[in-house]
PDB file of C-alpha atoms in Angstrom:
ATOM      1  CA  MET A   1      17.839 -34.258  12.107  1.00  0.00           C
ATOM      2  CA  SER A   2      17.163 -33.510   8.740  1.00  0.00           C
ATOM      3  CA  ARG A   3      17.883 -30.209   7.946  1.00  0.00           C
ATOM      4  CA  THR A   4      14.319 -28.880   6.541  1.00  0.00           C
ATOM      5  CA  ALA A   5      14.188 -30.115  10.399  1.00  0.00           C
ATOM      6  CA  HIS A   6      16.123 -28.212  11.624  1.00  0.00           C
ATOM      7  CA  GLN A   7      15.163 -25.058   9.774  1.00  0.00           C
ATOM      8  CA  ALA A   8      11.500 -25.948  10.712  1.00  0.00           C
ATOM      9  CA  THR A   9      12.574 -26.122  14.670  1.00  0.00           C
ATOM     10  CA  SER A  10      14.382 -22.657  14.726  1.00  0.00           C
ATOM     11  CA  LEU A  11      11.075 -21.295  12.647  1.00  0.00           C
ATOM     12  CA  ILE A  12       9.265 -22.268  15.111  1.00  0.00           C
ATOM     13  CA  GLU A  13      11.614 -20.552  18.003  1.00  0.00           C
ATOM     14  CA  VAL A  14      11.350 -17.914  16.458  1.00  0.00           C
ATOM     15  CA  ALA A  15       7.794 -17.605  15.738  1.00  0.00           C
ATOM     16  CA  LEU A  16       7.950 -18.136  20.087  1.00  0.00           C
ATOM     17  CA  ARG A  17      10.401 -15.002  21.019  1.00  0.00           C
ATOM     18  CA  GLU A  18       8.824 -12.888  22.284  1.00  0.00           C
ATOM     19  CA  PRO A  19       7.368  -9.968  20.553  1.00  0.00           C
ATOM     20  CA  SER A  20      10.085  -7.303  21.099  1.00  0.00           C
ATOM     21  CA  LYS A  21      12.519  -9.752  19.943  1.00  0.00           C
ATOM     22  CA  THR A  22      11.477 -10.771  16.583  1.00  0.00           C
ATOM     23  CA  VAL A  23      12.524  -8.527  13.945  1.00  0.00           C
ATOM     24  CA  GLN A  24       9.383  -6.417  12.286  1.00  0.00           C
ATOM     25  CA  ARG A  25       8.270  -4.570   9.321  1.00  0.00           C
ATOM     26  CA  LYS A  26       8.806  -1.953   7.999  1.00  0.00           C
ATOM     27  CA  GLN A  27       5.804   0.334   7.992  1.00  0.00           C
ATOM     28  CA  PHE A  28       5.121   2.959   5.857  1.00  0.00           C
ATOM     29  CA  ASN A  29       2.210   5.942   6.597  1.00  0.00           C
ATOM     30  CA  LEU A  30       0.380   6.407   3.603  1.00  0.00           C
ATOM     31  CA  LEU A  31       2.615   8.711   1.261  1.00  0.00           C
ATOM     32  CA  GLU A  32       5.208   6.474   1.439  1.00  0.00           C
ATOM     33  CA  LEU A  33       3.416   4.165  -0.200  1.00  0.00           C
ATOM     34  CA  CYS A  34       1.533   5.875  -2.700  1.00  0.00           C
ATOM     35  CA  SER A  35       5.193   7.601  -3.379  1.00  0.00           C
ATOM     36  CA  SER A  36       6.598   4.548  -4.839  1.00  0.00           C
ATOM     37  CA  LEU A  37       3.829   3.170  -7.310  1.00  0.00           C
ATOM     38  CA  GLU A  38       2.824   5.085 -10.550  1.00  0.00           C
ATOM     39  CA  ASN A  39       1.064   8.407 -11.248  1.00  0.00           C
ATOM     40  CA  TRP A  40       1.382   8.551  -7.543  1.00  0.00           C
ATOM     41  CA  GLY A  41      -1.139   5.918  -6.376  1.00  0.00           C
ATOM     42  CA  VAL A  42      -4.496   7.553  -7.736  1.00  0.00           C
ATOM     43  CA  GLY A  43      -6.788   4.830  -8.060  1.00  0.00           C
ATOM     44  CA  ARG A  44      -5.899   2.365  -5.781  1.00  0.00           C
ATOM     45  CA  ASN A  45      -6.582   0.567  -2.057  1.00  0.00           C
ATOM     46  CA  TYR A  46      -5.238   1.694   1.056  1.00  0.00           C
ATOM     47  CA  TYR A  47      -6.503   0.085   4.453  1.00  0.00           C
ATOM     48  CA  ARG A  48      -5.059   0.716   7.722  1.00  0.00           C
ATOM     49  CA  LYS A  49      -4.008  -2.632   9.453  1.00  0.00           C
ATOM     50  CA  ILE A  50      -6.534  -1.548  12.708  1.00  0.00           C
ATOM     51  CA  TRP A  51      -9.145  -2.162   9.897  1.00  0.00           C
ATOM     52  CA  GLU A  52      -7.993  -5.739   8.479  1.00  0.00           C
ATOM     53  CA  TYR A  53     -11.433  -7.727  10.759  1.00  0.00           C
ATOM     54  CA  TYR A  54     -12.510  -5.621   8.334  1.00  0.00           C
ATOM     55  CA  PRO A  55     -13.887  -7.187   4.933  1.00  0.00           C
ATOM     56  CA  ASP A  56     -13.391  -4.952   1.968  1.00  0.00           C
ATOM     57  CA  THR A  57     -13.485  -1.583   4.652  1.00  0.00           C
ATOM     58  CA  TYR A  58     -10.416   1.327   2.175  1.00  0.00           C
ATOM     59  CA  PHE A  59     -10.039   4.725   0.446  1.00  0.00           C
ATOM     60  CA  THR A  60      -9.768   4.170  -2.581  1.00  0.00           C
ATOM     61  CA  VAL A  61      -6.913   7.474  -3.312  1.00  0.00           C
ATOM     62  CA  SER A  62      -8.473  10.573  -5.655  1.00  0.00           C
ATOM     63  CA  ARG A  63      -5.979  12.908  -5.615  1.00  0.00           C
ATOM     64  CA  ILE A  64      -2.883  14.180  -3.692  1.00  0.00           C
ATOM     65  CA  VAL A  65      -1.886  17.196  -2.364  1.00  0.00           C
ATOM     66  CA  LEU A  66       1.950  17.791  -1.416  1.00  0.00           C
ATOM     67  CA  THR A  67       3.768  20.051   1.121  1.00  0.00           C
ATOM     68  CA  LYS A  68       5.089  22.422  -0.568  1.00  0.00           C
ATOM     69  CA  MET A  69       7.358  23.424   2.564  1.00  0.00           C
ATOM     70  CA  ASP A  70       8.037  19.275   2.547  1.00  0.00           C
ATOM     71  CA  PRO A  71      12.144  18.110   0.810  1.00  0.00           C
ATOM     72  CA  ASP A  72      11.718  14.894   0.715  1.00  0.00           C
ATOM     73  CA  ARG A  73       7.175  14.084  -0.647  1.00  0.00           C
ATOM     74  CA  LYS A  74       6.541  12.550   2.544  1.00  0.00           C
ATOM     75  CA  ARG A  75       3.951  14.895   4.175  1.00  0.00           C
ATOM     76  CA  GLY A  76       0.591  16.297   2.902  1.00  0.00           C
ATOM     77  CA  LYS A  77      -2.535  15.302   2.278  1.00  0.00           C
ATOM     78  CA  CYS A  78      -4.791  13.192   0.175  1.00  0.00           C
ATOM     79  CA  TYR A  79      -8.674  12.917   0.006  1.00  0.00           C
ATOM     80  CA  GLY A  80     -10.101   9.354  -1.330  1.00  0.00           C
ATOM     81  CA  TYR A  81     -13.998   7.505  -1.034  1.00  0.00           C
ATOM     82  CA  TRP A  82     -14.271   5.250   2.387  1.00  0.00           C
ATOM     83  CA  THR A  83     -15.680   1.980   1.654  1.00  0.00           C
ATOM     84  CA  TRP A  84     -16.945   0.804   5.012  1.00  0.00           C
ATOM     85  CA  LYS A  85     -17.842  -3.487   4.227  1.00  0.00           C
ATOM     86  CA  GLY A  86     -18.443  -3.112   0.670  1.00  0.00           C
ATOM     87  CA  LYS A  87     -20.725   0.108   0.777  1.00  0.00           C
ATOM     88  CA  LYS A  88     -18.995   2.846  -0.972  1.00  0.00           C
ATOM     89  CA  ASP A  89     -19.325   6.727  -0.393  1.00  0.00           C
ATOM     90  CA  GLU A  90     -19.129   8.629  -3.649  1.00  0.00           C
ATOM     91  CA  LYS A  91     -18.498  11.593  -1.843  1.00  0.00           C
ATOM     92  CA  GLU A  92     -14.912  12.266  -2.109  1.00  0.00           C
ATOM     93  CA  GLN A  93     -13.215  13.435   1.562  1.00  0.00           C
ATOM     94  CA  LEU A  94     -10.367  13.957   3.286  1.00  0.00           C
ATOM     95  CA  ILE A  95      -8.872  10.371   4.367  1.00  0.00           C
ATOM     96  CA  ARG A  96      -7.068  11.328   7.918  1.00  0.00           C
ATOM     97  CA  SER A  97      -4.143   9.620   9.780  1.00  0.00           C
ATOM     98  CA  VAL A  98      -2.039   9.317   6.803  1.00  0.00           C
ATOM     99  CA  LEU A  99       1.231  10.294   8.996  1.00  0.00           C
ATOM    100  CA  LYS A 100       0.637   6.644  11.615  1.00  0.00           C
ATOM    101  CA  ARG A 101       2.933   4.106   9.960  1.00  0.00           C
ATOM    102  CA  GLU A 102       0.304   1.158   9.413  1.00  0.00           C
ATOM    103  CA  TRP A 103      -0.805   1.428   5.922  1.00  0.00           C
ATOM    104  CA  ILE A 104      -1.189  -1.331   3.733  1.00  0.00           C
ATOM    105  CA  LEU A 105      -2.054  -1.933   0.380  1.00  0.00           C
ATOM    106  CA  HIS A 106      -5.285  -3.231  -0.247  1.00  0.00           C
ATOM    107  CA  SER A 107      -4.925  -7.283  -2.647  1.00  0.00           C
ATOM    108  CA  SER A 108      -7.618  -6.177  -4.487  1.00  0.00           C
ATOM    109  CA  THR A 109      -6.309  -3.469  -5.874  1.00  0.00           C
ATOM    110  CA  PRO A 110      -5.918  -3.982  -9.940  1.00  0.00           C
ATOM    111  CA  LEU A 111      -2.791  -3.330 -11.264  1.00  0.00           C
ATOM    112  CA  PRO A 112      -2.313  -1.088 -14.072  1.00  0.00           C
ATOM    113  CA  SER A 113      -2.590  -3.088 -17.705  1.00  0.00           C
ATOM    114  CA  VAL A 114       1.514  -2.801 -19.493  1.00  0.00           C
ATOM    115  CA  PRO A 115       0.219  -3.730 -23.125  1.00  0.00           C
ATOM    116  CA  LEU A 116       2.834  -6.412 -24.343  1.00  0.00           C
ATOM    117  CA  ILE A 117       4.557  -3.828 -27.502  1.00  0.00           C
ATOM    118  CA  THR A 118       6.685  -6.041 -29.844  1.00  0.00           C
ATOM    119  CA  PRO A 119       7.666  -4.872 -32.930  1.00  0.00           C
ATOM    120  CA  THR A 120       6.171  -4.620 -36.469  1.00  0.00           C
ATOM    121  CA  ASP A 121       7.989  -6.857 -39.639  1.00  0.00           C
ATOM    122  CA  ALA A 122       9.122  -2.671 -40.521  1.00  0.00           C
ATOM    123  CA  GLU A 123      10.562  -2.255 -37.308  1.00  0.00           C
ATOM    124  CA  LYS A 124      11.936  -5.777 -37.032  1.00  0.00           C
ATOM    125  CA  ALA A 125      13.861  -5.047 -40.805  1.00  0.00           C
ATOM    126  CA  ALA A 126      15.672  -1.792 -40.130  1.00  0.00           C
ATOM    127  CA  ALA A 127      17.194  -3.210 -36.355  1.00  0.00           C
ATOM    128  CA  LYS A 128      18.945  -6.035 -39.060  1.00  0.00           C
ATOM    129  CA  LYS A 129      20.145  -3.233 -41.372  1.00  0.00           C
TER     130      LYS A 129
END
């Protein structure tokens, strides 16, 4: 049996194990996800794991109010715009269940474009001196 065939059978064995024995990926609450992104993730789209079977269903975070008593900054309130099956609600609302560990960053969220900074001729000349 070749090495790749052995790896494939071991992956199949892992996939067929009982769910309690498989390694689960770490799940995050909404504030933990937002804190890891630039500008606290405002303007990004997030959905809960239970909504993954509904296409184009997510919240767009518009603002975050953190709890002053929490030094880890993992508690607070999030506000955003609800989109259900592609229909966006125009009214900002409080996002419920932000502390549940089942939030995922929506893949259709456009990443902020970072402009390519190239040195000018004057900067290149100054660097050579």
